[in-house]
Tab-separated table of C-alpha atoms and ligand atoms in Angstrom:
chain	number	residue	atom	x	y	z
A	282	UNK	CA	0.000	0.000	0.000
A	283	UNK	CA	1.779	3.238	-1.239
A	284	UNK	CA	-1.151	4.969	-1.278
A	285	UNK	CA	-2.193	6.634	1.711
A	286	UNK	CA	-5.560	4.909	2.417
A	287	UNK	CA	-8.370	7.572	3.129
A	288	UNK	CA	-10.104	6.806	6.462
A	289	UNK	CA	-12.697	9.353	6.687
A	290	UNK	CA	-15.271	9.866	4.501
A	291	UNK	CA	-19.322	10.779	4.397
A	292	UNK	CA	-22.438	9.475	2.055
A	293	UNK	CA	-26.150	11.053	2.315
A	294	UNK	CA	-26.383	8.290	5.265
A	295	UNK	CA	-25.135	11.659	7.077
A	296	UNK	CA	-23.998	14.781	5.997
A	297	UNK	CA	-22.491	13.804	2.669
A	298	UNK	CA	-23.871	14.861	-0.532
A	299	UNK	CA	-23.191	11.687	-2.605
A	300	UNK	CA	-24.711	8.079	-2.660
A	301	UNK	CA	-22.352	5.446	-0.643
A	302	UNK	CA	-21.939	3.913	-4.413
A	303	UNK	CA	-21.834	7.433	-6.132
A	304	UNK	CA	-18.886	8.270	-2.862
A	305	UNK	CA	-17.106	4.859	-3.678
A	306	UNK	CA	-17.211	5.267	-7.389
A	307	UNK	CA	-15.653	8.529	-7.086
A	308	UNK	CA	-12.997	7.302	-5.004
A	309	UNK	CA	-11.871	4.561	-6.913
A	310	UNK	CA	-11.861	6.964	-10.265
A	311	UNK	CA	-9.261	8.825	-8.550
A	312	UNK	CA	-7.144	6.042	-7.781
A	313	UNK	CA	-7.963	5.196	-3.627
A	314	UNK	CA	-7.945	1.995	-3.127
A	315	UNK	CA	-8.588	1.615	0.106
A	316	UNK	CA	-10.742	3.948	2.167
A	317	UNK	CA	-13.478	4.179	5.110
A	318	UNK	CA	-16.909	5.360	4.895
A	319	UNK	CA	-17.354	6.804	8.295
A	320	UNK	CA	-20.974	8.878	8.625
A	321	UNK	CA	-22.060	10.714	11.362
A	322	UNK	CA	-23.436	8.386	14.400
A	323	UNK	CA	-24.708	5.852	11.549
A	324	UNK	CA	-23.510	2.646	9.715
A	325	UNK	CA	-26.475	2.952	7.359
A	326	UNK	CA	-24.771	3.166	4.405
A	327	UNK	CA	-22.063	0.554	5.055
A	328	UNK	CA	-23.722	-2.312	3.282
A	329	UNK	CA	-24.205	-0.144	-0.116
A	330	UNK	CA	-20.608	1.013	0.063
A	331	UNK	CA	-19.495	-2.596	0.449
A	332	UNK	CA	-21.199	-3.525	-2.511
A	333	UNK	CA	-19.795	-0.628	-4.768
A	334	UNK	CA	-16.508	-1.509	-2.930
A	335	UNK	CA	-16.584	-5.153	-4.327
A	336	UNK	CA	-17.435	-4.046	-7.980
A	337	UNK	CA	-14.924	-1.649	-7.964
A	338	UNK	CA	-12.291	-3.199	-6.301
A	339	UNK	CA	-11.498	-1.356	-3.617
A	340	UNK	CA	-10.979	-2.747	-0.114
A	341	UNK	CA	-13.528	-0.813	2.072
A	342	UNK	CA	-13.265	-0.291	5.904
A	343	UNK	CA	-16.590	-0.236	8.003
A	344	UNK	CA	-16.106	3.103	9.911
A	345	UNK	CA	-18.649	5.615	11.905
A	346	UNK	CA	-18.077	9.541	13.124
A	347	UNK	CA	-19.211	9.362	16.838
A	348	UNK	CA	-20.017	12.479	18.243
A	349	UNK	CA	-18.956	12.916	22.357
A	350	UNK	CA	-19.424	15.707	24.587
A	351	UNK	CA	-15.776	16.090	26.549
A	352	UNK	CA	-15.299	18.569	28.582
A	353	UNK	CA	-18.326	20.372	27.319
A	354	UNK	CA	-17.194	20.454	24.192
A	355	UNK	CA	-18.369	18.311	21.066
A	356	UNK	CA	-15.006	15.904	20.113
A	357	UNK	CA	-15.100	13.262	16.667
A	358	UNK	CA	-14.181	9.965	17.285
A	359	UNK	CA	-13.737	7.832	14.278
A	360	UNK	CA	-14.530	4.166	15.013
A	361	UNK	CA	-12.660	2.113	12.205
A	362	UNK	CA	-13.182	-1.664	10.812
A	363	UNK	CA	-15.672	-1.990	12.962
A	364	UNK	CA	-18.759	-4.648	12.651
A	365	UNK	CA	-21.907	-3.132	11.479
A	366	UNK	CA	-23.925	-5.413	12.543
A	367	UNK	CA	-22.715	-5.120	16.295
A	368	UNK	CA	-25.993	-4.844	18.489
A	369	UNK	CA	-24.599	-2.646	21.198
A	370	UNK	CA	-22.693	-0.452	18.994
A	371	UNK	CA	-26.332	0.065	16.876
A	372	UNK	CA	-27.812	0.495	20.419
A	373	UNK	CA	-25.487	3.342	20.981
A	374	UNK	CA	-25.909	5.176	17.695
A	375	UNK	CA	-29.504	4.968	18.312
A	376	UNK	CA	-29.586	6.774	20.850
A	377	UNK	CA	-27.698	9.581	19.372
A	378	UNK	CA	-29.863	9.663	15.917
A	379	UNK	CA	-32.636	9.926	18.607
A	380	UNK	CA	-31.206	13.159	20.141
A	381	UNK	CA	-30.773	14.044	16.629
A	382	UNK	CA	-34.300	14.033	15.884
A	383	UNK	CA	-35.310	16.641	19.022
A	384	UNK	CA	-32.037	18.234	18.580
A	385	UNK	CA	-33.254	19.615	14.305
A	386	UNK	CA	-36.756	20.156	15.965
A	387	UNK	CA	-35.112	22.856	18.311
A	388	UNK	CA	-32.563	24.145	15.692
A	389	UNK	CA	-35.974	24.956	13.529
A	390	UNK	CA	-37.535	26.114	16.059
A	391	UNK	CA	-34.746	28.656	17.105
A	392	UNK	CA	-34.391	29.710	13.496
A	393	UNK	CA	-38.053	30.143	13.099
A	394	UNK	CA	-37.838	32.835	15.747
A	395	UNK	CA	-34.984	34.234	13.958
A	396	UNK	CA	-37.322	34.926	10.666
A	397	UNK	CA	-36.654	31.736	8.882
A	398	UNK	CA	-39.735	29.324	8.751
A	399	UNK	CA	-40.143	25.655	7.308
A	400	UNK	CA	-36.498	24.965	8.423
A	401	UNK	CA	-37.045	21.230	9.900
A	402	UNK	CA	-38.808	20.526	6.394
A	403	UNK	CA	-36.233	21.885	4.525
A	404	UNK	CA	-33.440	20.289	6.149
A	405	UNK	CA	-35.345	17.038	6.196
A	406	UNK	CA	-35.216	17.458	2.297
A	407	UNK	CA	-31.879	18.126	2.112
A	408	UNK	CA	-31.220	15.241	4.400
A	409	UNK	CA	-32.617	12.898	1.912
A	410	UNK	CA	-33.836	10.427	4.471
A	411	UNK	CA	-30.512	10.371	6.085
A	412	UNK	CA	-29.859	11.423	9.307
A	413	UNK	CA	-29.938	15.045	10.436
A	414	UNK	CA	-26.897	17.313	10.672
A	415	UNK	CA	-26.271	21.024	11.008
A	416	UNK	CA	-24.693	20.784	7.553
A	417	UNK	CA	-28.523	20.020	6.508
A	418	UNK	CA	-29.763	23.061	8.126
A	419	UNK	CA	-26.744	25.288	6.611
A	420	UNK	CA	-27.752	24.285	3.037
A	421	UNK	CA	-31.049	25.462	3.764
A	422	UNK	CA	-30.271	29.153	5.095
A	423	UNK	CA	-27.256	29.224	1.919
A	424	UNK	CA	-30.238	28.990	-0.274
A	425	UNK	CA	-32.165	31.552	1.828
A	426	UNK	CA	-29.522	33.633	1.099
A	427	UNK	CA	-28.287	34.356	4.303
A	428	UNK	CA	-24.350	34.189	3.676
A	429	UNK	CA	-22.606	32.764	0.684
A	430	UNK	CA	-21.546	29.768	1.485
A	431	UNK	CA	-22.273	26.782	4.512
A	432	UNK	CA	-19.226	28.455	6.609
A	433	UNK	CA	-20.949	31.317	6.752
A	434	UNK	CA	-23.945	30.189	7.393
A	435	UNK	CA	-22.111	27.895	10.829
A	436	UNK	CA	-20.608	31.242	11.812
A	437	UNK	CA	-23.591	33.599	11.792
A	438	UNK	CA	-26.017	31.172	12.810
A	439	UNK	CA	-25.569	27.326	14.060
A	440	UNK	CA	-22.271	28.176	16.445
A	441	UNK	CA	-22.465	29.220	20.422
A	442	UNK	CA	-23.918	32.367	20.369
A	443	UNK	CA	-25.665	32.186	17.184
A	444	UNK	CA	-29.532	32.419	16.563
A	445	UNK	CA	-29.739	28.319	15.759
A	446	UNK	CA	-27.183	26.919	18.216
A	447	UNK	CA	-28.181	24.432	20.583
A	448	UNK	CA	-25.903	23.396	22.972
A	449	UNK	CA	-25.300	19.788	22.548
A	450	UNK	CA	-25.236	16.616	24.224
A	451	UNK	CA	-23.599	14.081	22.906
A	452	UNK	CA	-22.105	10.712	24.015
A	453	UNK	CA	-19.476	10.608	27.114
A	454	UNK	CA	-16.091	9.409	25.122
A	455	UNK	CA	-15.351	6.193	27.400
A	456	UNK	CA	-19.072	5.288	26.098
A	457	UNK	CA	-18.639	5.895	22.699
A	458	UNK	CA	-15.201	3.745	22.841
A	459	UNK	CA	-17.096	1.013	24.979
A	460	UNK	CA	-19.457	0.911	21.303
A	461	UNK	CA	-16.157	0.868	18.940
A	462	UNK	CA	-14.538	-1.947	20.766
A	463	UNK	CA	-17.724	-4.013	21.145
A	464	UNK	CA	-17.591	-3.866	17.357
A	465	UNK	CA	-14.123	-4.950	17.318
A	466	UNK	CA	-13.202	-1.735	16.189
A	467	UNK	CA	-10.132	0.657	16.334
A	468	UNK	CA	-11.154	4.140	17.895
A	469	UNK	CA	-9.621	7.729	16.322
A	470	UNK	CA	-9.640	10.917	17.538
A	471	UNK	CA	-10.847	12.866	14.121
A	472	UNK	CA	-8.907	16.190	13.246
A	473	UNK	CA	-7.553	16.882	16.265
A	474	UNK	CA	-6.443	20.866	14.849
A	475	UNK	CA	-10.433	21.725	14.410
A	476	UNK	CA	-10.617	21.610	17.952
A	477	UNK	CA	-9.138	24.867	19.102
A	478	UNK	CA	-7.350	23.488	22.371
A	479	UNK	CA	-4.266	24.218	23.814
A	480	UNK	CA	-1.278	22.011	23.602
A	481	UNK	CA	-2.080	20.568	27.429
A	482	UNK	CA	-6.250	20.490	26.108
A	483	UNK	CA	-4.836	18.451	23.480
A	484	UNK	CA	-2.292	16.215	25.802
A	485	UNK	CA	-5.124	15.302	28.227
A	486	UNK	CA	-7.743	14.659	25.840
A	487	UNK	CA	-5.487	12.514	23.981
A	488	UNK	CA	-4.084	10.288	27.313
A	489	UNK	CA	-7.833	10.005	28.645
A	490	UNK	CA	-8.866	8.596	25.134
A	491	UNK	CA	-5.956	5.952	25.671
A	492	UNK	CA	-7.070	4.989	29.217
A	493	UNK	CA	-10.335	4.240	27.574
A	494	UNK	CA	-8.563	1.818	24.841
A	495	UNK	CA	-8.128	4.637	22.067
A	496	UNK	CA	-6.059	3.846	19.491
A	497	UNK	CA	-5.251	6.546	17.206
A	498	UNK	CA	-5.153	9.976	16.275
A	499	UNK	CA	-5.749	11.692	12.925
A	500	UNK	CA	-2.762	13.146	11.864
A	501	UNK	CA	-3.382	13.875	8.383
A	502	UNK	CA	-7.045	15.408	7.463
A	503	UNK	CA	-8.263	17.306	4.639
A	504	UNK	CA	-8.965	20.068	7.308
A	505	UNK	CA	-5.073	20.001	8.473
A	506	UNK	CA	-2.501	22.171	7.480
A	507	UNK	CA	0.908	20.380	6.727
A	508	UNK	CA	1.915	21.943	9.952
A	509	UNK	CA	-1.200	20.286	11.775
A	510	UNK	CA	-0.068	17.049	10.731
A	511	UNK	CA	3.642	17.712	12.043
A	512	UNK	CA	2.028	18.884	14.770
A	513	UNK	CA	-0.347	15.803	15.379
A	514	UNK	CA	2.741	13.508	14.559
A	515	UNK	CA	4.670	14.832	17.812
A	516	UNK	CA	1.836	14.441	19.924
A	517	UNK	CA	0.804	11.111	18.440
A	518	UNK	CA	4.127	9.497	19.132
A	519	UNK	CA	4.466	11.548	22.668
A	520	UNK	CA	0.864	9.712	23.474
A	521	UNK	CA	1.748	6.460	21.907
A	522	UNK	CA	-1.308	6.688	19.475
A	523	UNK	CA	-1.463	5.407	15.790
A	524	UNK	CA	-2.009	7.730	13.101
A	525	UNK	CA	-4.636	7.920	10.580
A	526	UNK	CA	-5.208	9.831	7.384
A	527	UNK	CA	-8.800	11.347	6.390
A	528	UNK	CA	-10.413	14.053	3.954
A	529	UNK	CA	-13.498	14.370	5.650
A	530	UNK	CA	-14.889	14.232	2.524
A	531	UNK	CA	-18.707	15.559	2.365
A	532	UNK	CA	-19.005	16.075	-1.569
A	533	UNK	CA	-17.627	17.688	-4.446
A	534	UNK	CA	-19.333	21.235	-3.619
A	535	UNK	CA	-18.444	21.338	0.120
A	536	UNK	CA	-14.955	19.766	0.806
A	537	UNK	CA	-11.764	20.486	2.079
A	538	UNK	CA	-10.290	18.023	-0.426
A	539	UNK	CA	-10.569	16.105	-3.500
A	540	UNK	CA	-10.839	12.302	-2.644
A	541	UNK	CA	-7.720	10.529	-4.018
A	542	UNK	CA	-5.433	14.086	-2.632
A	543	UNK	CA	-4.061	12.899	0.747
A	544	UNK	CA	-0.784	13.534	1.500
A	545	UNK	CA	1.546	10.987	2.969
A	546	UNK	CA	2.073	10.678	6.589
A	547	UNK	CA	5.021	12.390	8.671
A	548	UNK	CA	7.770	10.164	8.405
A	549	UNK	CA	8.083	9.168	12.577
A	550	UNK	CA	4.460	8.176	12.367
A	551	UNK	CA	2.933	4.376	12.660
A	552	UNK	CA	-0.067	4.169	10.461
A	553	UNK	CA	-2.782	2.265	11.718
A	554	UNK	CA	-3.872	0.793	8.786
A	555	UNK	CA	-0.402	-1.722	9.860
A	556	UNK	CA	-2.285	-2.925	12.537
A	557	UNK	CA	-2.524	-7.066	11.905
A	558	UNK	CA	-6.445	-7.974	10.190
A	559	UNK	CA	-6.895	-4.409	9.480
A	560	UNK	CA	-8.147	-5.154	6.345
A	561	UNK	CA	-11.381	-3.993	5.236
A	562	UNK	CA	-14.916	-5.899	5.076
A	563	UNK	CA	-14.662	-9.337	5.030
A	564	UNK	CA	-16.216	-10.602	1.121
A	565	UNK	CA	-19.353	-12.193	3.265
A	566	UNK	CA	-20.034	-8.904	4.228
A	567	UNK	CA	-23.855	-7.751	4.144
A	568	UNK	CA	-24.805	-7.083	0.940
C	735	LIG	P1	-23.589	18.178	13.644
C	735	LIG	O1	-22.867	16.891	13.922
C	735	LIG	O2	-25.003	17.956	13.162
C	735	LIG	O3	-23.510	19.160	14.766
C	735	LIG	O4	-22.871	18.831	12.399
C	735	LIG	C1	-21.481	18.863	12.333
C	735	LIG	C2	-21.067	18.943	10.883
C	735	LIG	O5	-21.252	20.256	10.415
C	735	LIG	C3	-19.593	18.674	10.690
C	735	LIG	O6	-19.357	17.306	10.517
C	735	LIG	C4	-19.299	19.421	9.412
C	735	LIG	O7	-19.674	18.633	8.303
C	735	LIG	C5	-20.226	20.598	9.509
C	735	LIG	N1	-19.557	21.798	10.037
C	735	LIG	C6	-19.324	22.097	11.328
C	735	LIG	N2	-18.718	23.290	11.447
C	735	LIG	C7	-18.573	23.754	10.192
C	735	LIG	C8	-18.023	24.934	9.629
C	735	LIG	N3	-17.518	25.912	10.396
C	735	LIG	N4	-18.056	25.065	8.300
C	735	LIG	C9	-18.591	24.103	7.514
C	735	LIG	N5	-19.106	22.973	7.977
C	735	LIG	C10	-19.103	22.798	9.301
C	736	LIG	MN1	-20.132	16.456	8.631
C	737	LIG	MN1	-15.973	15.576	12.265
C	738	LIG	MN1	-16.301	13.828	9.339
């Protein structure tokens, strides 16, 4: 594998704007050939992926975006080769699609006091029977015209302090890794730079997600600067984590980068696609 794999990506399962096969298809065009579909608090579009996987011929990890609340603030952990059919781990996701639900009814509800009505339907729509993000939400107030693009639209109006925010409440991160490993998964801190915390934020969060069997952190992300990933190198090897590599991939309109674009991991770094049977679905997988 010279490639660097690409072990973060979304479908319209979450927040993505293509089809698992239309999000597979597209990677394999541009030469990945081995990446992770990993949606927000869902596997639902695993088994599709696996199939366009198989016909393209490219080795797909089962993966999932959980969201936890640490420290009052929201933190991504990416749950990789995981089982999708894992019981608890569907439990678990569950419940947070459940908050999601009552979370989008108090977004709309917000923003309909703000001035903008029908919000919860349009977002619905734009979800596409997926589950429901912010991102959903933002593509409805970019089309009300509100700012001219979805960053905008998170900075004026779904952020602390802004008309739509709710404050959220997510899983508690030694749950959401008790989910990953019951799936036999490998658990990843996801971008670590978007967080904002200091160097000692950064050092804690990263030695309480080992005591709770994390394995890795994402060192290289479409969202990183090539200094964030010499960054997240240091404190990957300080912490004795693995590192991963991820665009974050949401769709060709709304990305940070171009599937197939990854750059290679800092040299000092142990990729955790090395780990032994870290190999993608197995060819019985659901279909
Ligand atoms: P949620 O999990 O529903 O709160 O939505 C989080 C998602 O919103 C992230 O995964 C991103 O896709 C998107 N998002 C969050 N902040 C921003 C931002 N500042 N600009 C663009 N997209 C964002
Ligand atoms: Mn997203
Ligand atoms: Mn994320
Ligand atoms: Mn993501």
């Amino acid at each position: 594998m010279d490639k660097t794999p690409d072990l973060h990506t979304h479908s319209t399962a979450s927040d993505g704007t293509l089809s698992p096969t239309d999000l597979i298809k597209r990677a394999s065009a541009a030469g990945v050939e081995m990446m992770a579909l990993t949606d927000h608090d869902t596997v639902a579009g695993i088994a599709e992926a696996a199939r366009a996987a198989k016909a393209a011929g490219l080795t797909l990890i089962a993966g999932v975006e959980v969201s936890v609340t640490w420290n009052g603030r929201t933190v991504h952990v990416v749950g990789l080769d995981i089982d999708p059919n894992c019981a608890n781990l569907l439990q678990g996701l569950q419940e947070l699609q459940m908050y999601r639900v009552w979370r989008a009814e108090q977004i709309a509800r917000r923003l309909a006091k703000a001035g903008f009505d029908g919000a919860l339907d349009a977002a619905r729509a734009h979800a596409k029977g997926g589950l429901i993000a912010r991102t959903h939400f933002a593509r409805f107030l970019v089309e009300r015209g509100v700012a001219a693009d979805i960053r905008g639209v998170f900075k004026h109006f779904l952020v602390h302090g802004k008309p739509g925010h709710v404050p959220s409440e997510w899983a508690a991160l030694a749950q959401a890794l008790e989910w990953i490993e019951a799936a036999g998964g490998h658990a990843v801190i996801a971008h670590p730079a978007r967080y904002g915390f200091s160097r000692g934020k950064i050092q804690r969060l990263c030695r309480e997600f080992r005591e709770c069997g994390g394995r890795g952190l994402e060192v290289v992300s479409g969202s990183h600067s090539r200094d964030d990933a010499f960054t997240f190198a240091r404190h990957a090897t300080e912490q004795h984590l693995l590192a991963s590599a991820g665009s974050d991939f949401h769709g060709p309109e709304s990305s940070w980068i171009e599937l197939g674009q990854l750059p290679a991991l800092p040299d000092n770094c142990k990729p955790i696609w090395l780990l032994p049977g870290f190999s993608g679905m197995p060819a019985n997988a659901p279909a």
